[in-house]
Amino acid sequence: MFTDPKLGVIEGKNSGLPWDWGLTMSTPERAILEAMDELPHHESFHTLDMVFESLTTLRPRLISDLLQACQKIKVKRLFFVFADRHDHPWRKRIDPQAFNLGSGDRALIQGGKIHPRYRIMVPEEFVKPEAEHGA
């Protein structure tokens, strides 16, 4: 999924236990992108929406590096759909135009709506209604 398989991966050891097993883990920044790759077949939009709501402390530099290294257009577009929806402070430091988001529409699910900015089909509640003229 990433051009650099070690980007966003940390090695942990728990020295308080009698065994010396290493544990390879994804950082929160990498983990959310990996989870988005599971949509819609192995993960739900609702679950990821709830997870994304709690991602208030993502590191903009690391997420930018991961998005640059990410080879899946679907994942990058979905990331920005969720990021715009939740509008965490770190979102202001990541410019979608800095990344290759591909071209053309992506049909991810049936019966959804095309997101007007990121051109990927998502559930209707993930697409903000356009403001009425004169409102």
Tab-separated table of C-alpha atoms in Angstrom:
chain	number	residue	atom	x	y	z
A	1	MET	CA	0.000	0.000	0.000
A	2	PHE	CA	2.967	2.321	0.682
A	3	THR	CA	6.133	2.810	-1.364
A	4	ASP	CA	8.100	2.689	1.908
A	5	PRO	CA	6.835	-0.286	3.956
A	6	LYS	CA	8.541	0.958	7.138
A	7	LEU	CA	7.056	4.465	7.051
A	8	GLY	CA	4.732	4.958	10.009
A	9	VAL	CA	5.741	1.689	11.664
A	10	ILE	CA	7.233	1.497	15.147
A	11	GLU	CA	8.940	-1.358	16.960
A	12	GLY	CA	7.910	-1.801	20.559
A	13	LYS	CA	9.247	-3.962	23.340
A	14	ASN	CA	7.705	-4.500	26.715
A	15	SER	CA	10.648	-4.917	29.060
A	16	GLY	CA	8.331	-5.507	32.034
A	17	LEU	CA	7.420	-8.985	30.806
A	18	PRO	CA	9.563	-12.118	31.213
A	19	TRP	CA	9.779	-12.720	27.469
A	20	ASP	CA	11.600	-10.516	25.007
A	21	TRP	CA	9.132	-10.329	22.140
A	22	GLY	CA	9.217	-7.402	19.816
A	23	LEU	CA	5.960	-5.949	18.578
A	24	THR	CA	5.661	-4.169	15.248
A	25	MET	CA	2.870	-1.577	15.253
A	26	SER	CA	1.449	1.031	12.943
A	27	THR	CA	1.351	4.600	14.178
A	28	PRO	CA	-2.159	6.107	14.413
A	29	GLU	CA	-1.474	7.979	11.169
A	30	ARG	CA	-0.657	4.800	9.265
A	31	ALA	CA	-3.344	2.740	11.004
A	32	ILE	CA	-6.189	5.010	9.877
A	33	LEU	CA	-5.002	4.804	6.265
A	34	GLU	CA	-4.755	1.013	6.542
A	35	ALA	CA	-8.284	0.900	7.976
A	36	MET	CA	-9.610	3.030	5.102
A	37	ASP	CA	-8.234	0.473	2.686
A	38	GLU	CA	-10.666	-2.013	4.274
A	39	LEU	CA	-13.732	0.014	3.215
A	40	PRO	CA	-16.380	-1.028	2.300
A	41	HIS	CA	-15.929	-4.828	2.474
A	42	HIS	CA	-14.201	-5.386	5.827
A	43	GLU	CA	-14.942	-2.146	7.650
A	44	SER	CA	-17.921	0.202	7.853
A	45	PHE	CA	-18.098	3.908	7.189
A	46	HIS	CA	-19.792	4.393	10.570
A	47	THR	CA	-16.992	2.653	12.484
A	48	LEU	CA	-14.265	4.630	10.738
A	49	ASP	CA	-16.243	7.826	11.249
A	50	MET	CA	-16.256	7.170	15.006
A	51	VAL	CA	-12.526	6.370	14.996
A	52	PHE	CA	-11.723	9.462	12.934
A	53	GLU	CA	-13.637	11.605	15.412
A	54	SER	CA	-11.035	10.777	18.071
A	55	LEU	CA	-7.973	11.446	15.888
A	56	THR	CA	-7.362	14.921	17.257
A	57	THR	CA	-3.590	14.586	17.573
A	58	LEU	CA	-2.411	13.244	14.220
A	59	ARG	CA	0.976	14.597	13.164
A	60	PRO	CA	0.616	16.590	9.917
A	61	ARG	CA	4.176	15.905	8.736
A	62	LEU	CA	3.844	12.132	9.175
A	63	ILE	CA	0.387	11.983	7.619
A	64	SER	CA	1.702	14.026	4.670
A	65	ASP	CA	4.630	11.631	4.226
A	66	LEU	CA	2.262	8.655	4.385
A	67	LEU	CA	-0.154	10.199	1.882
A	68	GLN	CA	2.759	10.853	-0.495
A	69	ALA	CA	3.880	7.226	-0.144
A	70	CYS	CA	0.351	5.798	-0.400
A	71	GLN	CA	-0.278	4.077	-3.720
A	72	LYS	CA	-4.073	3.852	-3.391
A	73	ILE	CA	-6.129	6.745	-4.737
A	74	LYS	CA	-9.214	5.445	-2.901
A	75	VAL	CA	-7.459	5.693	0.470
A	76	LYS	CA	-6.172	9.220	-0.143
A	77	ARG	CA	-9.557	10.500	-1.289
A	78	LEU	CA	-11.362	8.850	1.638
A	79	PHE	CA	-8.840	10.305	4.070
A	80	PHE	CA	-9.720	13.823	2.925
A	81	VAL	CA	-13.472	13.106	2.989
A	82	PHE	CA	-13.172	12.136	6.665
A	83	ALA	CA	-10.634	14.881	7.453
A	84	ASP	CA	-12.910	17.589	6.041
A	85	ARG	CA	-15.921	16.097	7.834
A	86	HIS	CA	-14.234	16.259	11.255
A	87	ASP	CA	-12.136	19.392	10.701
A	88	HIS	CA	-9.497	18.651	13.343
A	89	PRO	CA	-6.876	21.410	13.825
A	90	TRP	CA	-4.174	19.384	12.002
A	91	ARG	CA	-6.339	19.353	8.836
A	92	LYS	CA	-5.452	22.991	8.109
A	93	ARG	CA	-1.795	21.963	7.703
A	94	ILE	CA	-2.426	19.361	4.987
A	95	ASP	CA	-3.184	20.534	1.448
A	96	PRO	CA	-5.014	17.949	-0.713
A	97	GLN	CA	-3.536	19.529	-3.849
A	98	ALA	CA	-0.077	18.394	-2.713
A	99	PHE	CA	-1.039	14.757	-3.356
A	100	ASN	CA	-1.922	12.711	-6.417
A	101	LEU	CA	-5.642	12.083	-5.956
A	102	GLY	CA	-6.052	10.684	-9.453
A	103	SER	CA	-8.703	11.781	-11.919
A	104	GLY	CA	-12.257	10.750	-12.632
A	105	ASP	CA	-14.934	9.454	-10.309
A	106	ARG	CA	-14.475	6.393	-8.089
A	107	ALA	CA	-17.497	4.154	-7.441
A	108	LEU	CA	-16.752	2.720	-4.009
A	109	ILE	CA	-20.292	1.766	-2.967
A	110	GLN	CA	-23.677	1.388	-4.619
A	111	GLY	CA	-26.485	3.772	-3.746
A	112	GLY	CA	-24.245	6.502	-2.382
A	113	LYS	CA	-23.432	9.970	-3.619
A	114	ILE	CA	-20.355	11.310	-5.336
A	115	HIS	CA	-18.449	13.617	-3.005
A	116	PRO	CA	-18.286	16.934	-4.901
A	117	ARG	CA	-14.655	17.697	-4.054
A	118	TYR	CA	-12.970	14.304	-3.886
A	119	ARG	CA	-15.082	12.536	-6.557
A	120	ILE	CA	-15.583	9.253	-4.681
A	121	MET	CA	-18.931	7.606	-3.976
A	122	VAL	CA	-19.676	7.587	-0.249
A	123	PRO	CA	-22.835	7.226	1.870
A	124	GLU	CA	-25.140	10.216	1.489
A	125	GLU	CA	-24.505	11.511	5.029
A	126	PHE	CA	-20.839	12.075	4.110
A	127	VAL	CA	-21.776	14.611	1.444
A	128	LYS	CA	-22.734	18.025	2.793
A	129	PRO	CA	-25.827	19.452	1.108
A	130	GLU	CA	-25.103	22.465	-1.048
A	131	ALA	CA	-26.217	25.772	0.453
A	132	GLU	CA	-29.428	27.154	-0.971
A	133	HIS	CA	-29.074	30.351	-2.985
A	134	GLY	CA	-30.060	33.367	-0.918
A	135	ALA	CA	-29.874	31.483	2.375
